[in-house]
Tab-separated table of C-alpha atoms and ligand atoms in Angstrom:
chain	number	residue	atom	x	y	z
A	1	UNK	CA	8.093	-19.742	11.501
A	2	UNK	CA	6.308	-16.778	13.067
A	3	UNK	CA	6.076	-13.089	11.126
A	4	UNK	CA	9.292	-11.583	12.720
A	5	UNK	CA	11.354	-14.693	11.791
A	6	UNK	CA	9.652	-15.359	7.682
A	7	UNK	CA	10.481	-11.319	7.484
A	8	UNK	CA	14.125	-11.782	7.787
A	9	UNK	CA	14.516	-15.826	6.201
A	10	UNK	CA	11.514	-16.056	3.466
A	11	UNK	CA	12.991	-16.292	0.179
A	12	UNK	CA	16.196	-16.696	1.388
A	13	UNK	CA	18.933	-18.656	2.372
A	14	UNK	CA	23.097	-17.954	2.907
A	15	UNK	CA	24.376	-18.118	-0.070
A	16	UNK	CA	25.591	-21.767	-0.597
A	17	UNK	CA	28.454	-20.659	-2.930
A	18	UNK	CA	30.116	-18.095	-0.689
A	19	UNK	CA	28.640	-18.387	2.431
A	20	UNK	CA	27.137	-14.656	2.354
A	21	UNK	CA	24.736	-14.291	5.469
A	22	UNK	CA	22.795	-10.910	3.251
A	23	UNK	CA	21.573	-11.705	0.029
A	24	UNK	CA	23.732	-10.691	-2.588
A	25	UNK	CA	22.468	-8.679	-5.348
A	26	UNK	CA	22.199	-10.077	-8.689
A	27	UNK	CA	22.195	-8.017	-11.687
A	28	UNK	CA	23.056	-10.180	-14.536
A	29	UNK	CA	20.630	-9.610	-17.491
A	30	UNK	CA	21.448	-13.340	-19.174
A	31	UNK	CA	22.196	-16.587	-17.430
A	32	UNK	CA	23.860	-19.745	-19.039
A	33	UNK	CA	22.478	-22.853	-20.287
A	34	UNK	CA	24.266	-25.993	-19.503
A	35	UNK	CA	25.567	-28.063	-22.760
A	36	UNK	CA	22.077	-29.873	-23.477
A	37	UNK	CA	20.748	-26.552	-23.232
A	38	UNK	CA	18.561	-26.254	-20.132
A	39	UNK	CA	19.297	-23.689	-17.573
A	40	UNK	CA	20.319	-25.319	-14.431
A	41	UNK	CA	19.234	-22.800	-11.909
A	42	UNK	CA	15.854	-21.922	-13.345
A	43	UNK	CA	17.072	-18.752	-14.985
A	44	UNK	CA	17.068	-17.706	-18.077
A	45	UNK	CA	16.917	-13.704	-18.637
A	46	UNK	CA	16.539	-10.970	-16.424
A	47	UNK	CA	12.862	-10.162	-17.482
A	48	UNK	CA	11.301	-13.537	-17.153
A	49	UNK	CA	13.022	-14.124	-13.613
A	50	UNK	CA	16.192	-13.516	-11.566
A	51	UNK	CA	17.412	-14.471	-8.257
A	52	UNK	CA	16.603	-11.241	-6.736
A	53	UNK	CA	13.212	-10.823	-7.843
A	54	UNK	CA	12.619	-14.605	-7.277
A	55	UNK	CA	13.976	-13.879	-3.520
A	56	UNK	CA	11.740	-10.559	-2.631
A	57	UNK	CA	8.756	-12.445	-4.185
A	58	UNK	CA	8.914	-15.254	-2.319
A	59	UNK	CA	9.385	-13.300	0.723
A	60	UNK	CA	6.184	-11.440	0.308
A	61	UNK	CA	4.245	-14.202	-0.227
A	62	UNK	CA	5.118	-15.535	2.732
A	63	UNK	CA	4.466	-12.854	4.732
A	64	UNK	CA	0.838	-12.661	3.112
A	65	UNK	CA	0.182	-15.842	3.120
A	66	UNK	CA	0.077	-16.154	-0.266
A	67	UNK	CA	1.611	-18.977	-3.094
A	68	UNK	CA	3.180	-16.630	-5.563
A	69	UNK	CA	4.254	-13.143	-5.465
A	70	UNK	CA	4.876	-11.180	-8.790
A	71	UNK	CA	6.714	-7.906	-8.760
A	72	UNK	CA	6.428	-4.787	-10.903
A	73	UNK	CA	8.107	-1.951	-11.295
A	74	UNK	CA	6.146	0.459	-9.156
A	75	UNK	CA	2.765	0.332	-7.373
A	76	UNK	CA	0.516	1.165	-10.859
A	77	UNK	CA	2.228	-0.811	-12.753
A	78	UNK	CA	1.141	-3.514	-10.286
A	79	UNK	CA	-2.641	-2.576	-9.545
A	80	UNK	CA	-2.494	-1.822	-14.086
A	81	UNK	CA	-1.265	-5.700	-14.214
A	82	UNK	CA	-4.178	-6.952	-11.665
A	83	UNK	CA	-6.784	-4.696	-13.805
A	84	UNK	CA	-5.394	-6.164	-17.358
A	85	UNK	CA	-5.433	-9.858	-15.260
A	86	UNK	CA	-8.914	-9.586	-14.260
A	87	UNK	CA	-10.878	-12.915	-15.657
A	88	UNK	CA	-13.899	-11.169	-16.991
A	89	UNK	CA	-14.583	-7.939	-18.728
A	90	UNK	CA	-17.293	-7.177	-16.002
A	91	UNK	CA	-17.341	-3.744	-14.092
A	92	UNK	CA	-14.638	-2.892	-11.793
A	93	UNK	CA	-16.232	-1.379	-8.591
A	94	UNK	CA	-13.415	0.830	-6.711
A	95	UNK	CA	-13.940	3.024	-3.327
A	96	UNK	CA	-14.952	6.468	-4.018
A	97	UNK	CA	-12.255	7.348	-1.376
A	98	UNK	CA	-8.915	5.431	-2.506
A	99	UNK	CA	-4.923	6.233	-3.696
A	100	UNK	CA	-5.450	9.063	-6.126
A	101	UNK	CA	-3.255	7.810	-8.714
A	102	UNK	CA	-5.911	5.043	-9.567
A	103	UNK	CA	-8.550	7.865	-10.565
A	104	UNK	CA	-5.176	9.604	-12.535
A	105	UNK	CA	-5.035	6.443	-14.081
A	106	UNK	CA	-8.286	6.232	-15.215
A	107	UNK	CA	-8.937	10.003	-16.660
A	108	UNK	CA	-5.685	9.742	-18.244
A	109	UNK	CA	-4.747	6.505	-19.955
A	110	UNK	CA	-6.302	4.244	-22.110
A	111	UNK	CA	-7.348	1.947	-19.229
A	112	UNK	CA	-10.294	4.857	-18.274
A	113	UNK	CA	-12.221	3.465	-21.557
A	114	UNK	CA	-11.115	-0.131	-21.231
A	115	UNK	CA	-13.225	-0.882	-18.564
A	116	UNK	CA	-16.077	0.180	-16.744
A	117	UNK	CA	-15.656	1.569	-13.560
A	118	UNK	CA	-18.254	2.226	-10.398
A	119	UNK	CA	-16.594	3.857	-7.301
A	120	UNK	CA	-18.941	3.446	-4.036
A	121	UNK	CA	-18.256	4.242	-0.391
A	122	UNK	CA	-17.691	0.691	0.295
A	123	UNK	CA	-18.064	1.146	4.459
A	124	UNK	CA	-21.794	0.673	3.005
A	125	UNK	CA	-21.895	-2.551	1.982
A	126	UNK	CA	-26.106	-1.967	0.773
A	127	UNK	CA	-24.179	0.384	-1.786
A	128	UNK	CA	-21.550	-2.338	-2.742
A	129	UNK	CA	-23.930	-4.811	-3.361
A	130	UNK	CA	-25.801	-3.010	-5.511
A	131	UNK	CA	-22.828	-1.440	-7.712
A	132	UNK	CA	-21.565	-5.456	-8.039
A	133	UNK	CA	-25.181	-6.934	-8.834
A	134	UNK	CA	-26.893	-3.941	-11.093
A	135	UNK	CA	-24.272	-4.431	-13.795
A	136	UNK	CA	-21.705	-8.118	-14.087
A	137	UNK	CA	-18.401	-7.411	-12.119
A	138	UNK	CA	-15.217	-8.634	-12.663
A	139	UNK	CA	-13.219	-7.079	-9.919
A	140	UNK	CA	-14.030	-5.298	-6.485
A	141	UNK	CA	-10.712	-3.042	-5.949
A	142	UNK	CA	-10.694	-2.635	-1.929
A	143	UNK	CA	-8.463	-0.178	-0.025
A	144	UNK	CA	-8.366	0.395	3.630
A	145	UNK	CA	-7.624	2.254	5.356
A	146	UNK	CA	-8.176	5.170	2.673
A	147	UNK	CA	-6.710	7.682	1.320
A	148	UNK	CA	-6.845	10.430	2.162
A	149	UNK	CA	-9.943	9.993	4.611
A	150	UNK	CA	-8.307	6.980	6.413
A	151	UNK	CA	-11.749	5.409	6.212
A	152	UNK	CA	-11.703	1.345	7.540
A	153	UNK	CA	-13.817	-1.115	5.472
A	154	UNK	CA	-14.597	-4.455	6.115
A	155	UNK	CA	-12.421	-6.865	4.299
A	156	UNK	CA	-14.430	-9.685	4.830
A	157	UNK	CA	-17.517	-8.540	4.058
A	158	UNK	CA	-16.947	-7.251	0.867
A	159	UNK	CA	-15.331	-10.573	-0.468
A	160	UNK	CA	-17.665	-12.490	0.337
A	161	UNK	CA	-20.612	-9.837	-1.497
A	162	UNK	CA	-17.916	-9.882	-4.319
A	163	UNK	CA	-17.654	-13.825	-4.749
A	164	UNK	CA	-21.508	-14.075	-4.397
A	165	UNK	CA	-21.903	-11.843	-7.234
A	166	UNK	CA	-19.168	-14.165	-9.115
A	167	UNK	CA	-16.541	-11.420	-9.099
A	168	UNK	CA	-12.966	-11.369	-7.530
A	169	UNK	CA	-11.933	-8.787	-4.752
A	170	UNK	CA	-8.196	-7.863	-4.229
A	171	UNK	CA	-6.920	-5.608	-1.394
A	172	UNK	CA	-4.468	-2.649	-2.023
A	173	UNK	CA	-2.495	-3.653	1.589
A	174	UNK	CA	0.290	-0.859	1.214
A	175	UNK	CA	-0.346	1.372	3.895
A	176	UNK	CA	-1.329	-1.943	6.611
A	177	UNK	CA	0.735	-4.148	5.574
A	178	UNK	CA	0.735	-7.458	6.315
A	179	UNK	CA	2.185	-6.943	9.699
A	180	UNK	CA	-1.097	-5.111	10.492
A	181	UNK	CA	-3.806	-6.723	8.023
A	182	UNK	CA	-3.440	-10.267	5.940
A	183	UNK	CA	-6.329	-9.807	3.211
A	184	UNK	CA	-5.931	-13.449	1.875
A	185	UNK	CA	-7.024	-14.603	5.403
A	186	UNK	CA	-10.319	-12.901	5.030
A	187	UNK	CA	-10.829	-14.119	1.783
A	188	UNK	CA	-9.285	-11.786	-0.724
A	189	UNK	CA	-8.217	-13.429	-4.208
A	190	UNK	CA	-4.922	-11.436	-4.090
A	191	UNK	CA	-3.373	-8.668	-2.277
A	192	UNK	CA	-1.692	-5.550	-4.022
A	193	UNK	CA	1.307	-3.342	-2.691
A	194	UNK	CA	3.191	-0.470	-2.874
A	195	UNK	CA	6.721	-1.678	-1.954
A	196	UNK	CA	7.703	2.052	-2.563
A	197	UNK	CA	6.345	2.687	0.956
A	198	UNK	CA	6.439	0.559	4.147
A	199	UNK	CA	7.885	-2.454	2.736
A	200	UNK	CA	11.015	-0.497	1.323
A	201	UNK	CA	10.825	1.429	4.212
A	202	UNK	CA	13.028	4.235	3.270
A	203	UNK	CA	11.728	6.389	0.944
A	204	UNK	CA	14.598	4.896	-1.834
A	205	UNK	CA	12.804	2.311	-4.005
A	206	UNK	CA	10.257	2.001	-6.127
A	207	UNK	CA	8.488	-1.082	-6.614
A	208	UNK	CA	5.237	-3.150	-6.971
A	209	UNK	CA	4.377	-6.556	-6.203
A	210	UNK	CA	0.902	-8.348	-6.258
A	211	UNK	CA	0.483	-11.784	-3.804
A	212	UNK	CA	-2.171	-14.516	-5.028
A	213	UNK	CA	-3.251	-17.483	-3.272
A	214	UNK	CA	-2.759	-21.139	-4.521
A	215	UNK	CA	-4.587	-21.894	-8.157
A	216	UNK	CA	-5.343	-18.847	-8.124
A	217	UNK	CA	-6.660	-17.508	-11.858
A	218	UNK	CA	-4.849	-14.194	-11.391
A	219	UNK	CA	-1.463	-15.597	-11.212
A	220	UNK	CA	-1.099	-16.930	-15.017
A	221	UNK	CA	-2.065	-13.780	-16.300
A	222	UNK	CA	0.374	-11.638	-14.137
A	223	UNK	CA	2.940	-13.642	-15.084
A	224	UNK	CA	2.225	-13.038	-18.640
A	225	UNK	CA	1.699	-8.793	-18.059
A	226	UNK	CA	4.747	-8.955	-16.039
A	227	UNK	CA	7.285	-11.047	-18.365
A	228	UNK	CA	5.809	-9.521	-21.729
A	229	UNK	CA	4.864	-5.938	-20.993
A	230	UNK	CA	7.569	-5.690	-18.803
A	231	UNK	CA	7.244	-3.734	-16.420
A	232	UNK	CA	9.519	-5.792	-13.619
A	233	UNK	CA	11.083	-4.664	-10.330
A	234	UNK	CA	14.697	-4.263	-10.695
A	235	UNK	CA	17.105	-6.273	-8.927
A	236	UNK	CA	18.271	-3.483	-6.863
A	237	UNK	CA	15.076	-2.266	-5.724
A	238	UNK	CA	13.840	-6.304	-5.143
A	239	UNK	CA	17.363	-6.491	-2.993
A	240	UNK	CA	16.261	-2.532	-0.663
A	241	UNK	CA	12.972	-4.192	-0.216
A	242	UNK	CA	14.394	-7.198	1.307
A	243	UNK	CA	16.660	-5.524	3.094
A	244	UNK	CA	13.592	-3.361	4.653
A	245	UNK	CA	11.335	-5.957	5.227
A	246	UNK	CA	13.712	-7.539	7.846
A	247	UNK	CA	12.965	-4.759	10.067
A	248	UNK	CA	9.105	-4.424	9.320
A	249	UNK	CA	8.041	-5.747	11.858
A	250	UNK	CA	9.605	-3.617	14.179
A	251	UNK	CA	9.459	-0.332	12.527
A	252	UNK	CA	5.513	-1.417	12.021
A	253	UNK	CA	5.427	-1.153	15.369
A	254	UNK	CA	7.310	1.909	15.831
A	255	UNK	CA	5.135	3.634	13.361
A	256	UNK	CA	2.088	2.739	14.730
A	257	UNK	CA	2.932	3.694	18.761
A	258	UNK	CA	4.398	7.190	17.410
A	259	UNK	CA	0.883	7.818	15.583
A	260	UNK	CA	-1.396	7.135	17.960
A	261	UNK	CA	0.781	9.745	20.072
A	262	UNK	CA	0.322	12.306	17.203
A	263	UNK	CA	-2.795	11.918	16.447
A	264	UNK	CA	-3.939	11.961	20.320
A	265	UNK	CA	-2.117	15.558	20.894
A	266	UNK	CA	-3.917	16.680	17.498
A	267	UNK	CA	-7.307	15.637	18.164
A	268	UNK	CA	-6.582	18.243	21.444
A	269	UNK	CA	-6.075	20.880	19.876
A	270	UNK	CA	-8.364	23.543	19.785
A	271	UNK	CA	-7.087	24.492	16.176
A	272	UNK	CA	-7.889	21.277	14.886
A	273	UNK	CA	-11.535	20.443	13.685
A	274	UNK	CA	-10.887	16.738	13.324
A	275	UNK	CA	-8.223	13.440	13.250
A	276	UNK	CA	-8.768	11.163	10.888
A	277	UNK	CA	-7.318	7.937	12.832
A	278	UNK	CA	-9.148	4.693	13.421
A	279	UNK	CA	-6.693	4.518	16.663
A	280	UNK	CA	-9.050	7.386	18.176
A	281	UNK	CA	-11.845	5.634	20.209
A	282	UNK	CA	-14.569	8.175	18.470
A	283	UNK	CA	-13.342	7.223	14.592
A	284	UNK	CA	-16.329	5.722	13.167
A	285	UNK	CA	-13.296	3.177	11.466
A	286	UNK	CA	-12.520	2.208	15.391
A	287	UNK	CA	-14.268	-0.972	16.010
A	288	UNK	CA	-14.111	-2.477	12.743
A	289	UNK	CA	-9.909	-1.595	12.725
A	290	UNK	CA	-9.774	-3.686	16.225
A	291	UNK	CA	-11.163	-6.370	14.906
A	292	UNK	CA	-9.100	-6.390	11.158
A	293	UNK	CA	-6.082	-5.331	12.118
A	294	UNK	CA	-3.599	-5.760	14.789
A	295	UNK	CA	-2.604	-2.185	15.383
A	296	UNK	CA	-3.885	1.308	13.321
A	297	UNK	CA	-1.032	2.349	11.437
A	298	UNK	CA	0.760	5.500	10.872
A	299	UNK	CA	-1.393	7.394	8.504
A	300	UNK	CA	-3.637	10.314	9.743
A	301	UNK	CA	-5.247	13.305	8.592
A	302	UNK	CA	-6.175	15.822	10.310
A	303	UNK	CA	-8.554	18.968	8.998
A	304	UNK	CA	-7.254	22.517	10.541
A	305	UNK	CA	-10.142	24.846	11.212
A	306	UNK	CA	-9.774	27.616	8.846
A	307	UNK	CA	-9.636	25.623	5.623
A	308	UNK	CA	-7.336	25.726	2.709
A	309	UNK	CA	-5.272	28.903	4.031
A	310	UNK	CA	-4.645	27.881	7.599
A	311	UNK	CA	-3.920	24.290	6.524
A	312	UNK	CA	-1.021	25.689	4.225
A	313	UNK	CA	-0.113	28.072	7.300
A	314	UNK	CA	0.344	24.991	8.902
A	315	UNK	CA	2.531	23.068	7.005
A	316	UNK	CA	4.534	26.043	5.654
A	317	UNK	CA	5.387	26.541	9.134
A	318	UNK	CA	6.580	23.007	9.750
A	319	UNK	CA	10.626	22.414	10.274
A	320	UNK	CA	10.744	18.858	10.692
A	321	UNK	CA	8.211	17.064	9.174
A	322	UNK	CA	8.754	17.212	5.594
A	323	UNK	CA	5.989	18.747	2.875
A	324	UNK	CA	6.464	15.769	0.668
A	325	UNK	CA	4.198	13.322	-0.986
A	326	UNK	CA	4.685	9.924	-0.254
A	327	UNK	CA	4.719	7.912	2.634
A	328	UNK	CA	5.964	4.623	4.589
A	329	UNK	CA	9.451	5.760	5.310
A	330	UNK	CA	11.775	7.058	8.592
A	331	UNK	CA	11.047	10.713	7.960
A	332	UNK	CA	7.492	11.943	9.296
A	333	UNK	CA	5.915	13.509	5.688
A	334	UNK	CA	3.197	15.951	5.410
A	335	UNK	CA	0.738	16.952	1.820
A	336	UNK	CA	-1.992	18.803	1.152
A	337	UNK	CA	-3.991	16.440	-0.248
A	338	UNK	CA	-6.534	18.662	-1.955
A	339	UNK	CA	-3.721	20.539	-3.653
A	340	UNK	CA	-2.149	17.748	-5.110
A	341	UNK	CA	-5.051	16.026	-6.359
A	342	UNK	CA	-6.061	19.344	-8.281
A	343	UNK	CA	-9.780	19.891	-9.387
A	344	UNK	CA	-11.130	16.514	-9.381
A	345	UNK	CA	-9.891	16.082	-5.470
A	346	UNK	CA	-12.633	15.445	-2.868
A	347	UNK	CA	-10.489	15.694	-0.467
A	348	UNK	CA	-11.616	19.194	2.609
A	349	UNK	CA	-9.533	21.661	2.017
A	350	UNK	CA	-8.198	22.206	5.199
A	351	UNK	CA	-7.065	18.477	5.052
A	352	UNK	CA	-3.437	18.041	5.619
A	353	UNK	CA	-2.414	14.229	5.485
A	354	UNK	CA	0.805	12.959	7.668
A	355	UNK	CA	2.987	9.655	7.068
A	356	UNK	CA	4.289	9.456	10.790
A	357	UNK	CA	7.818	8.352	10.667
A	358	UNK	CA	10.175	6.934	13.499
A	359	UNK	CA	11.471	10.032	14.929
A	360	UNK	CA	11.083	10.190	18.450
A	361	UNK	CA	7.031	11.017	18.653
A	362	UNK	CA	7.503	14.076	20.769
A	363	UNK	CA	9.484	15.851	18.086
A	364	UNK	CA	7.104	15.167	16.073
A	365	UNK	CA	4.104	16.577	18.515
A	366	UNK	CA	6.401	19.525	19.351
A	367	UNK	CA	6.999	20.464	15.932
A	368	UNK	CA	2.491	20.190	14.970
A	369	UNK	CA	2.135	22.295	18.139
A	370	UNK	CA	4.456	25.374	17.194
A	371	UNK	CA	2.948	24.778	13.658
A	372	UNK	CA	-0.453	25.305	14.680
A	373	UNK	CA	0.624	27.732	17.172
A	374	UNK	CA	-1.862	30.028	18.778
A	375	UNK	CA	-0.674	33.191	16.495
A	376	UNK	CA	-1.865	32.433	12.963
A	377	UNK	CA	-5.524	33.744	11.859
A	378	UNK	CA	-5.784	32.892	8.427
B	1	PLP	C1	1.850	4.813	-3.395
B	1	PLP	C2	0.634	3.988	-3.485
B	1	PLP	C3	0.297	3.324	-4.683
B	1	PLP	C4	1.123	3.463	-5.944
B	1	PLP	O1	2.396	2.949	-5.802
B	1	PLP	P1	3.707	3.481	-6.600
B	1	PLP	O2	4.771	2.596	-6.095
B	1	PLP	O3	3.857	4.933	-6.256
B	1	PLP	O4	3.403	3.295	-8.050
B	1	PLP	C5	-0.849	2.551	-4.685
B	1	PLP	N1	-1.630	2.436	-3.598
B	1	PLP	C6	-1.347	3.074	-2.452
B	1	PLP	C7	-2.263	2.912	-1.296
B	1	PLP	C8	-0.221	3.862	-2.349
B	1	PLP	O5	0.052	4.497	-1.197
């Protein structure tokens, strides 16, 4: 089966007792056990497994390329799961430029002094070597593009430093996903997503789901973090994420063409210092994106000259793209980056970073160009 086909079958099947074409939702907590008390369908209780979860997981490890997939309740609780999972108690090297709620994670919960972190700019991969040889590593954390300075690193690469060094590597794949960017095919010992964004698709689920190749050491241990600290995907959000993921294809590539529209009619404008887009033939992310992933996806920044106070001009002024965090569904979404992250953000000030929905693209342009009008001086 090719992509567009294992989106919409993977996992599942019409249902052989009533001859339902969509997969019907299953939200029974307990299941029976037949008289010699075995439990003839494989499930036992809604934490352990159920059909729905069972179903979405499978999907998505078909469509990485994967064995297993395990789901969680939200995006942390899946990358948390892969950092508990992790076989050694070695370093964990992360980018320095990656989803803020991994630093949050660190500076406020117990899993900051569990481990030992090391963040490095992995598109030098001089400086990765060095932060996964100078001290024993467990784990190299990769995410790419980046947020929120879209930087592209090389997948391969970095595995391949990561297993010399005797350490595992595992790709954060939410805002590629695998219809842009299979990790496991370059060598990545499992592949992380938020199902909250592009694979839901809608802005109206949360979930988490991590996909490991076969025998791979990671998978035992999930298993264990998901079915005992329990943090599982419910059965309604498994069922929205399988519902998007029929179309992800498509949208995927309906995100991407509207993006590379956007970001083209921002990088000319005079009001705008820089895009941040590896579509853009002058991104230093360009060449290495062409070669990892099929298209460049629909996250940009861009930085408005004027800093903080025009960038908020900006968006304040928007009337169809939304000021909302977030990011992977229909509606084009704009943040502030440097204002959400707070103190500790790195992020320019006059950074403003854009999910680019699947309204028509020219809306979209036409609503950035009366935003950054030619009347505000900040
Ligand atoms: C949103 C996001 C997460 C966290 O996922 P939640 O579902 O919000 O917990 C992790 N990584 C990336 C790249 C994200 O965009």
């Amino acid at each position: 089966m090719r992509f567009e086909t294992k989106a919409i079958h993977s996992g599942r099947a019409v249902d052989p007792s009533t001859g339902a074409v969509s997969l019907p939702l299953h939200t029974s907590a307990t299941f029976e056990r037949g008289a010699d008390g075995s439990f003839p369908f494989g499930f036992e209780y809604i934490r352990d497994a159920n059909p729905t979860r069972s179903a979405f997981e499978s999907a998505m490890a078909a469509l990485e390329g994967g064995h297993e997939g395990i789901a969680f309740a939200s995006g942390m609780a899946a990358i948390t799961a892969v950092f508990e999972s992790h076989p050694s108690t070695g370093r964990i090297v992360l980018p320095d430029d990656m989803y803020f709620g991994i630093r949050s994670l660190m500076d406020e919960t117990d899993i900051g002094s569990r481990f030992d972190f090391a963040a490095v700019d992995m598109r030098d991969l001089d400086a990765v070597r060095a932060a996964v040889t100078s001290k024993r590593t467990g784990l190299v954390w990769v995410e790419t593009p980046s947020n929120p300075m879209i930087r592209v690193v090389d997948i391969s690469a970095i595995c391949k430093i990561a297993h010399e060094a005797g350490a595992m590597a595992v790709v954060d794949n939410t805002w590629a996903t695998p219809v842009l960017q299979r990790p496991l095919e370059l060598g990545a010992d499992a592949v992380m997503h938020s199902a909250t964004k592009y694979i839901g698709g809608h802005s109206d689920l949360m979930a988490g789901v991590v996909v490991v190749p076969p025998t791979s050491p990671l998978e035992h241990p999930l298993r264990m973090v998901q079915k005992h600290k329990g943090s599982v995907a419910a059965p309604f959000d498994c069922w929205l994420a399988l519902r998007g993921l029929q179309t992800l294809p498509i949208r995927m590539r309906a995100h991407c063409e509207g993006a590379q529209k956007v970001a083209e009619a921002l990088a000319s404008h005079p009001r705008v210092e820089k895009v941040l887009f590896p579509g853009l033939q002058d991104d230093p992310g360009h060449d290495l994106a062409t070669r990892q992933m099929s298209d460049y996806g629909a996250m940009l920044s861009f930085i408005v000259e004027g800093g903080v106070d025009a960038a908020m001009v900006v968006a304040g002024r928007l009337k169809l793209v939304v000021r909302a965090t977030s990011l992977g569904g229909t509606h084009s979404l704009i943040e502030h980056r440097a204002s959400v992250e707070g103190a500790k953000s790195k992020a320019p000030g006059g950074l403003l970073r854009m999910s680019v929905g699947l309204e028509h693209p020219q809306d979209i342009i036409d609503d950035l160009m009366q935003a950054l009008g030619a009347t505000f001086n900040a």
